[in-house]
mmCIF file of C-alpha atoms in Angstrom:
data_model
loop_
_atom_site.group_PDB
_atom_site.id
_atom_site.type_symbol
_atom_site.label_atom_id
_atom_site.label_comp_id
_atom_site.label_asym_id
_atom_site.label_seq_id
_atom_site.Cartn_x
_atom_site.Cartn_y
_atom_site.Cartn_z
ATOM 1 C CA MET A 1 -28.194 -18.131 25.918
ATOM 2 C CA SER A 2 -29.412 -18.110 22.320
ATOM 3 C CA THR A 3 -33.050 -19.108 21.703
ATOM 4 C CA PRO A 4 -35.859 -17.916 19.441
ATOM 5 C CA PRO A 5 -38.481 -15.805 21.217
ATOM 6 C CA ASN A 6 -41.163 -18.532 21.076
ATOM 7 C CA GLU A 7 -39.117 -21.181 22.916
ATOM 8 C CA PRO A 8 -38.100 -21.516 26.579
ATOM 9 C CA PRO A 9 -34.595 -20.310 27.410
ATOM 10 C CA LYS A 10 -31.756 -22.862 27.253
ATOM 11 C CA ILE A 11 -28.032 -22.966 27.872
ATOM 12 C CA PHE A 12 -26.356 -24.769 24.981
ATOM 13 C CA LEU A 13 -23.246 -26.838 25.544
ATOM 14 C CA PRO A 14 -20.526 -26.313 22.889
ATOM 15 C CA ARG A 15 -21.063 -29.762 21.363
ATOM 16 C CA GLU A 16 -24.793 -29.031 21.052
ATOM 17 C CA THR A 17 -24.379 -25.696 19.304
ATOM 18 C CA PRO A 18 -25.415 -25.868 15.630
ATOM 19 C CA PRO A 19 -22.694 -25.185 13.037
ATOM 20 C CA PRO A 20 -22.203 -21.428 12.574
ATOM 21 C CA ALA A 21 -23.570 -19.797 9.452
ATOM 22 C CA SER A 22 -22.146 -16.689 7.818
ATOM 23 C CA SER A 23 -23.427 -14.754 10.842
ATOM 24 C CA GLN A 24 -24.674 -15.626 14.332
ATOM 25 C CA GLN A 25 -27.263 -13.987 16.549
ATOM 26 C CA LEU A 26 -27.520 -13.713 20.318
ATOM 27 C CA HIS A 27 -31.158 -13.151 21.395
ATOM 28 C CA ILE A 28 -31.682 -11.161 24.618
ATOM 29 C CA ALA A 29 -35.054 -11.428 26.440
ATOM 30 C CA ASN A 30 -36.564 -9.099 29.039
ATOM 31 C CA ARG A 31 -38.348 -10.132 32.252
ATOM 32 C CA SER A 32 -41.544 -10.770 30.304
ATOM 33 C CA GLY A 33 -39.832 -13.279 28.053
ATOM 34 C CA ASN A 34 -39.914 -11.038 24.978
ATOM 35 C CA VAL A 35 -36.800 -10.648 22.850
ATOM 36 C CA VAL A 36 -35.690 -7.037 23.117
ATOM 37 C CA ARG A 37 -32.371 -7.203 21.286
ATOM 38 C CA ALA A 38 -30.472 -9.464 18.874
ATOM 39 C CA VAL A 39 -26.704 -9.012 18.543
ATOM 40 C CA THR A 40 -25.321 -10.093 15.160
ATOM 41 C CA VAL A 41 -21.731 -11.364 15.007
ATOM 42 C CA GLN A 42 -19.803 -11.388 11.728
ATOM 43 C CA PRO A 43 -16.740 -13.596 12.339
ATOM 44 C CA THR A 44 -15.186 -13.368 8.874
ATOM 45 C CA PRO A 45 -12.963 -10.296 8.265
ATOM 46 C CA THR A 46 -12.720 -8.573 4.912
ATOM 47 C CA PRO A 47 -9.989 -10.246 2.809
ATOM 48 C CA ARG A 48 -6.907 -8.149 2.067
ATOM 49 C CA THR A 49 -5.202 -7.812 -1.314
ATOM 50 C CA ASP A 50 -1.485 -8.376 -1.835
ATOM 51 C CA PRO A 51 -0.054 -5.018 -3.041
ATOM 52 C CA GLY A 52 2.528 -6.840 -5.186
ATOM 53 C CA PHE A 53 5.682 -5.528 -3.444
ATOM 54 C CA TYR A 54 7.390 -8.924 -3.597
ATOM 55 C CA ARG A 55 6.622 -9.479 -7.289
ATOM 56 C CA ARG A 56 7.991 -6.048 -8.207
ATOM 57 C CA LEU A 57 11.098 -6.637 -6.113
ATOM 58 C CA ILE A 58 11.846 -9.960 -7.863
ATOM 59 C CA SER A 59 11.221 -8.392 -11.274
ATOM 60 C CA GLY A 60 13.717 -5.628 -10.514
ATOM 61 C CA LEU A 61 16.231 -7.968 -8.910
ATOM 62 C CA ASN A 62 16.543 -10.540 -11.718
ATOM 63 C CA PRO A 63 18.383 -8.245 -14.223
ATOM 64 C CA LEU A 64 20.751 -7.150 -11.457
ATOM 65 C CA ARG A 65 21.510 -10.774 -10.594
ATOM 66 C CA GLN A 66 22.330 -11.560 -14.216
ATOM 67 C CA THR A 67 24.814 -8.701 -14.312
ATOM 68 C CA THR A 68 26.519 -9.710 -11.073
ATOM 69 C CA ARG A 69 26.659 -13.381 -12.049
ATOM 70 C CA ALA A 70 28.348 -12.556 -15.338
ATOM 71 C CA ALA A 71 30.951 -10.507 -13.466
ATOM 72 C CA MET A 72 31.440 -13.322 -10.938
ATOM 73 C CA ALA A 73 32.140 -15.806 -13.726
ATOM 74 C CA MET A 74 34.751 -13.492 -15.278
ATOM 75 C CA SER A 75 36.481 -12.922 -11.919
ATOM 76 C CA GLY A 76 37.465 -16.531 -11.425
ATOM 77 C CA LEU A 77 35.525 -16.711 -8.139
ATOM 78 C CA GLY A 78 32.312 -17.745 -9.820
ATOM 79 C CA ILE A 79 31.452 -20.999 -7.991
ATOM 80 C CA ALA A 80 31.827 -19.637 -4.445
ATOM 81 C CA ALA A 81 30.242 -16.274 -5.282
ATOM 82 C CA ILE A 82 27.259 -17.821 -7.064
ATOM 83 C CA ALA A 83 26.689 -20.181 -4.112
ATOM 84 C CA LEU A 84 26.372 -17.151 -1.814
ATOM 85 C CA ASP A 85 24.188 -15.416 -4.404
ATOM 86 C CA VAL A 86 21.794 -18.383 -4.420
ATOM 87 C CA ALA A 87 21.731 -18.597 -0.614
ATOM 88 C CA ALA A 88 21.013 -14.872 -0.172
ATOM 89 C CA THR A 89 18.266 -14.647 -2.801
ATOM 90 C CA LEU A 90 16.674 -17.989 -1.915
ATOM 91 C CA ASN A 91 15.826 -16.589 1.506
ATOM 92 C CA LEU A 92 13.777 -13.726 0.085
ATOM 93 C CA GLY A 93 10.152 -13.808 1.233
ATOM 94 C CA ASN A 94 6.862 -12.068 0.654
ATOM 95 C CA PRO A 95 6.301 -9.764 3.680
ATOM 96 C CA PHE A 96 2.589 -9.508 2.849
ATOM 97 C CA LEU A 97 2.089 -13.064 4.128
ATOM 98 C CA PHE A 98 3.171 -11.943 7.609
ATOM 99 C CA TYR A 99 1.268 -8.662 7.301
ATOM 100 C CA ASP A 100 -1.907 -10.588 6.481
ATOM 101 C CA ARG A 101 -1.400 -12.927 9.435
ATOM 102 C CA ARG A 102 -0.726 -9.938 11.690
ATOM 103 C CA GLU A 103 -4.019 -8.341 10.666
ATOM 104 C CA ARG A 104 -5.966 -11.592 11.029
ATOM 105 C CA TRP A 105 -4.684 -12.177 14.561
ATOM 106 C CA LYS A 106 -5.362 -8.519 15.382
ATOM 107 C CA ASP A 107 -8.913 -8.832 14.040
ATOM 108 C CA MET A 108 -9.370 -11.969 16.109
ATOM 109 C CA ALA A 109 -8.125 -10.238 19.264
ATOM 110 C CA GLY A 110 -10.560 -7.360 18.693
ATOM 111 C CA LEU A 111 -13.436 -9.734 17.964
ATOM 112 C CA LEU A 112 -12.745 -11.748 21.113
ATOM 113 C CA GLU A 113 -12.587 -8.656 23.313
ATOM 114 C CA GLY A 114 -15.729 -7.215 21.727
ATOM 115 C CA ASN A 115 -17.657 -10.454 22.211
ATOM 116 C CA ARG A 116 -16.405 -10.782 25.791
ATOM 117 C CA SER A 117 -17.590 -7.247 26.575
ATOM 118 C CA ASP A 118 -20.925 -7.850 24.838
ATOM 119 C CA LEU A 119 -21.430 -11.003 26.896
ATOM 120 C CA TRP A 120 -20.695 -9.201 30.169
ATOM 121 C CA ARG A 121 -22.953 -6.262 29.337
ATOM 122 C CA SER A 122 -25.756 -8.505 28.062
ATOM 123 C CA TYR A 123 -25.786 -10.471 31.310
ATOM 124 C CA PHE A 124 -25.569 -7.531 33.724
ATOM 125 C CA ASP A 125 -27.791 -5.175 31.678
ATOM 126 C CA ASP A 126 -30.439 -7.544 30.326
ATOM 127 C CA ILE A 127 -30.496 -10.719 32.449
ATOM 128 C CA SER A 128 -29.325 -10.009 35.997
ATOM 129 C CA PRO A 129 -31.715 -7.056 36.659
ATOM 130 C CA HIS A 130 -34.764 -8.933 35.317
ATOM 131 C CA TRP A 131 -34.289 -12.603 36.219
ATOM 132 C CA LYS A 132 -33.395 -14.740 39.225
ATOM 133 C CA GLY A 133 -33.397 -18.436 39.991
ATOM 134 C CA HIS A 134 -31.060 -21.407 39.729
ATOM 135 C CA ALA A 135 -30.452 -20.987 35.982
ATOM 136 C CA VAL A 136 -29.444 -17.350 36.394
ATOM 137 C CA GLU A 137 -26.991 -18.264 39.158
ATOM 138 C CA MET A 138 -25.466 -21.049 37.053
ATOM 139 C CA LEU A 139 -25.214 -18.734 34.058
ATOM 140 C CA GLN A 140 -23.420 -16.083 36.129
ATOM 141 C CA GLN A 141 -20.925 -18.635 37.474
ATOM 142 C CA TYR A 142 -20.310 -19.999 33.994
ATOM 143 C CA ILE A 143 -19.729 -16.538 32.500
ATOM 144 C CA ARG A 144 -17.568 -15.313 35.385
ATOM 145 C CA PHE A 145 -15.356 -18.345 35.920
ATOM 146 C CA ASN A 146 -15.367 -20.123 32.552
ATOM 147 C CA VAL A 147 -16.158 -17.914 29.600
ATOM 148 C CA ASN A 148 -14.528 -14.696 30.806
ATOM 149 C CA GLY A 149 -11.261 -16.422 31.701
ATOM 150 C CA LEU A 150 -11.070 -18.305 28.411
ATOM 151 C CA TYR A 151 -11.857 -15.163 26.420
ATOM 152 C CA SER A 152 -9.033 -13.352 28.243
ATOM 153 C CA GLN A 153 -6.548 -16.145 27.527
ATOM 154 C CA LEU A 154 -7.544 -16.328 23.876
ATOM 155 C CA GLY A 155 -7.276 -12.549 23.540
ATOM 156 C CA LYS A 156 -3.802 -12.544 25.080
ATOM 157 C CA ILE A 157 -2.565 -15.285 22.735
ATOM 158 C CA SER A 158 -4.069 -13.480 19.728
ATOM 159 C CA GLY A 159 -2.308 -10.253 20.712
ATOM 160 C CA GLU A 160 1.047 -12.004 21.113
ATOM 161 C CA MET A 161 0.651 -13.775 17.766
ATOM 162 C CA SER A 162 -0.170 -10.477 16.062
ATOM 163 C CA GLY A 163 2.926 -8.888 17.603
ATOM 164 C CA THR A 164 5.124 -11.783 16.476
ATOM 165 C CA MET A 165 3.739 -11.574 12.931
ATOM 166 C CA GLN A 166 4.436 -7.819 12.926
ATOM 167 C CA SER A 167 8.057 -8.440 13.931
ATOM 168 C CA GLN A 168 8.486 -11.049 11.197
ATOM 169 C CA PHE A 169 6.857 -8.731 8.653
ATOM 170 C CA LYS A 170 9.427 -6.087 9.598
ATOM 171 C CA GLU A 171 12.381 -8.503 9.458
ATOM 172 C CA VAL A 172 11.375 -9.965 6.087
ATOM 173 C CA SER A 173 10.826 -6.504 4.589
ATOM 174 C CA GLU A 174 14.205 -5.286 5.844
ATOM 175 C CA TYR A 175 15.964 -8.393 4.541
ATOM 176 C CA ASP A 176 14.348 -8.086 1.096
ATOM 177 C CA LEU A 177 15.346 -4.426 0.848
ATOM 178 C CA SER A 178 18.891 -5.184 2.061
ATOM 179 C CA VAL A 179 19.349 -7.811 -0.645
ATOM 180 C CA PHE A 180 17.916 -5.557 -3.336
ATOM 181 C CA GLY A 181 20.024 -2.623 -2.160
ATOM 182 C CA LEU A 182 23.196 -4.725 -2.257
ATOM 183 C CA TYR A 183 22.557 -5.865 -5.833
ATOM 184 C CA ALA A 184 21.435 -2.415 -6.969
ATOM 185 C CA THR A 185 24.682 -0.803 -5.752
ATOM 186 C CA SER A 186 27.016 -3.666 -6.761
ATOM 187 C CA ALA A 187 25.728 -4.444 -10.270
ATOM 188 C CA PRO A 188 26.868 -1.172 -11.955
ATOM 189 C CA ILE A 189 30.337 -1.403 -10.372
ATOM 190 C CA LEU A 190 30.771 -5.068 -11.317
ATOM 191 C CA ARG A 191 29.567 -4.398 -14.874
ATOM 192 C CA THR A 192 32.137 -1.622 -15.287
ATOM 193 C CA LEU A 193 34.974 -3.701 -13.826
ATOM 194 C CA ALA A 194 33.995 -6.728 -15.909
ATOM 195 C CA ALA A 195 34.452 -4.616 -19.063
ATOM 196 C CA MET A 196 37.981 -3.768 -17.864
ATOM 197 C CA SER A 197 38.894 -7.309 -16.773
ATOM 198 C CA LEU A 198 41.047 -8.024 -19.834
ATOM 199 C CA HIS A 199 43.662 -5.730 -18.333
ATOM 200 C CA PRO A 200 45.527 -7.228 -15.305
ATOM 201 C CA VAL A 201 44.765 -4.205 -13.137
ATOM 202 C CA GLY A 202 41.087 -4.371 -14.077
ATOM 203 C CA ARG A 203 40.993 -8.092 -13.317
ATOM 204 C CA VAL A 204 42.469 -7.528 -9.864
ATOM 205 C CA ALA A 205 39.943 -4.773 -9.207
ATOM 206 C CA LEU A 206 37.118 -7.064 -10.343
ATOM 207 C CA MET A 207 38.279 -9.882 -8.077
ATOM 208 C CA THR A 208 38.514 -7.443 -5.159
ATOM 209 C CA GLN A 209 35.022 -6.099 -5.746
ATOM 210 C CA VAL A 210 33.573 -9.619 -6.085
ATOM 211 C CA GLY A 211 35.259 -10.467 -2.773
ATOM 212 C CA VAL A 212 33.561 -7.450 -1.165
ATOM 213 C CA PHE A 213 30.260 -8.572 -2.648
ATOM 214 C CA MET A 214 30.754 -12.116 -1.302
ATOM 215 C CA SER A 215 31.468 -10.748 2.164
ATOM 216 C CA ALA A 216 28.269 -8.683 2.076
ATOM 217 C CA THR A 217 26.124 -11.605 0.863
ATOM 218 C CA GLY A 218 27.656 -13.791 3.560
ATOM 219 C CA ASN A 219 26.591 -11.265 6.179
ATOM 220 C CA LEU A 220 23.071 -11.288 4.743
ATOM 221 C CA VAL A 221 22.894 -15.079 4.973
ATOM 222 C CA LYS A 222 24.026 -14.902 8.605
ATOM 223 C CA GLN A 223 21.440 -12.165 9.258
ATOM 224 C CA PHE A 224 18.710 -14.412 7.880
ATOM 225 C CA ALA A 225 19.862 -17.354 10.010
ATOM 226 C CA ASP A 226 19.822 -15.207 13.162
ATOM 227 C CA VAL A 227 16.308 -13.971 12.398
ATOM 228 C CA TYR A 228 15.097 -17.499 11.606
ATOM 229 C CA TYR A 229 16.324 -19.009 14.860
ATOM 230 C CA THR A 230 15.115 -16.068 16.937
ATOM 231 C CA TYR A 231 11.539 -16.309 15.662
ATOM 232 C CA GLU A 232 11.601 -20.085 15.669
ATOM 233 C CA GLY A 233 12.108 -19.734 19.424
ATOM 234 C CA GLU A 234 9.308 -17.158 19.724
ATOM 235 C CA LEU A 235 6.858 -19.366 17.845
ATOM 236 C CA ASN A 236 7.861 -22.326 19.990
ATOM 237 C CA LYS A 237 6.974 -20.338 23.142
ATOM 238 C CA LEU A 238 3.600 -19.399 21.656
ATOM 239 C CA GLU A 239 2.962 -23.025 20.710
ATOM 240 C CA LEU A 240 3.530 -24.039 24.348
ATOM 241 C CA LYS A 241 1.021 -21.390 25.460
ATOM 242 C CA LEU A 242 -1.503 -22.660 22.915
ATOM 243 C CA ASN A 243 -1.011 -26.192 24.255
ATOM 244 C CA ASP A 244 -1.831 -24.898 27.745
ATOM 245 C CA LEU A 245 -4.903 -23.162 26.379
ATOM 246 C CA ARG A 246 -5.994 -26.335 24.578
ATOM 247 C CA GLY A 247 -5.989 -28.045 27.956
ATOM 248 C CA ALA A 248 -8.583 -25.544 29.179
ATOM 249 C CA PHE A 249 -10.971 -26.428 26.336
ATOM 250 C CA TYR A 250 -10.483 -30.168 25.798
ATOM 251 C CA ARG A 251 -10.212 -33.189 28.052
ATOM 252 C CA ALA A 252 -6.513 -33.917 28.692
ATOM 253 C CA GLY A 253 -5.794 -31.173 26.136
ATOM 254 C CA ASN A 254 -6.720 -33.560 23.304
ATOM 255 C CA PRO A 255 -9.427 -32.393 20.836
ATOM 256 C CA ALA A 256 -10.074 -36.040 19.906
ATOM 257 C CA MET A 257 -11.335 -36.651 23.469
ATOM 258 C CA GLY A 258 -13.976 -33.948 23.163
ATOM 259 C CA PRO A 259 -14.622 -30.672 25.024
ATOM 260 C CA ARG A 260 -14.470 -30.446 28.784
ATOM 261 C CA ASP A 261 -17.713 -30.954 30.703
ATOM 262 C CA LEU A 262 -19.101 -27.579 31.724
ATOM 263 C CA ASN A 263 -20.754 -29.186 34.774
ATOM 264 C CA ILE A 264 -24.082 -27.524 34.081
ATOM 265 C CA SER A 265 -27.061 -29.371 35.531
ATOM 266 C CA PRO A 266 -29.218 -31.007 32.822
ATOM 267 C CA THR A 267 -32.296 -29.610 34.578
ATOM 268 C CA ILE A 268 -31.349 -26.134 33.337
ATOM 269 C CA GLY A 269 -32.742 -26.940 29.892
ATOM 270 C CA ASP A 270 -35.714 -28.970 31.166
ATOM 271 C CA ALA A 271 -38.865 -27.345 29.790
ATOM 272 C CA ALA A 272 -40.869 -28.635 32.761
ATOM 273 C CA GLN A 273 -38.687 -26.658 35.193
ATOM 274 C CA VAL A 274 -38.294 -23.438 33.215
ATOM 275 C CA LYS A 275 -40.594 -21.446 35.492
ATOM 276 C CA LYS A 276 -38.663 -22.658 38.534
ATOM 277 C CA ASN A 277 -35.218 -21.990 37.108
ATOM 278 C CA TRP A 278 -36.075 -18.687 35.411
ATOM 279 C CA ILE A 279 -38.025 -16.458 37.771
ATOM 280 C CA PRO A 280 -38.822 -12.844 36.778
ATOM 281 C CA ALA A 281 -37.388 -10.397 39.281
ATOM 282 C CA GLY A 282 -39.933 -9.359 41.917
ATOM 283 C CA LYS A 283 -41.788 -12.699 41.794
ATOM 284 C CA GLU A 284 -41.482 -15.772 43.985
ATOM 285 C CA SER A 285 -40.990 -19.309 42.723
ATOM 286 C CA PRO A 286 -44.351 -21.159 42.377
#
């Protein structure tokens, strides 16, 4: 219930709610009809800044890749080794993107739970003790059976999405560091062996070391594929849950068909029946 103090109380349907501004206010009235409290909601979280980990990693990795590629070409295994090199480094990602999504979903979960608690406390602290009547009963039913349940479902989905983003942040960070660590340890060895490759023994040693490097990059590519398919499945499960949740908000679960009817009597917002629907506690209906 959000109305200025000089107007009769109304229950707004979602489609009748004006577009949100940078902040929203919930006005709470006492039994005399005077606004005693206004709760301000700030839905937009503070933007986060990318610390630049990914950019620094790529800047440090490029010289190492040049060294290893030169050694690969001299070993005679260049085509196959470079193909694995491309596959392993192409899968590098910026973990901040998942960190940012994790924080946004976490902020959303906290905002939902805070608003749900505020709504409960506002009704039972400021409305229920001071008002009675048909409108109050309808409002209680709507909060208890509609709003509270939807808030809980939204909060649960937000928490699961935040957890999934955290797991992907961890996997991407570990993969990036594994790739960098492989190149950082292999590049000096390959550079030394490449300088000795004119000798038959040195060439054999270079080919052996490139083979070890190829095996390690192959394992990294497989690691990435396993992670990709695992989290593809997790996101698919969350998408199914979001589809179920969409069905609770929209007719047939289709936003194009509009929101579900809240089944609130149109007389609730009728100015001519305000005194009948909103009765101060301790008074009888006229």
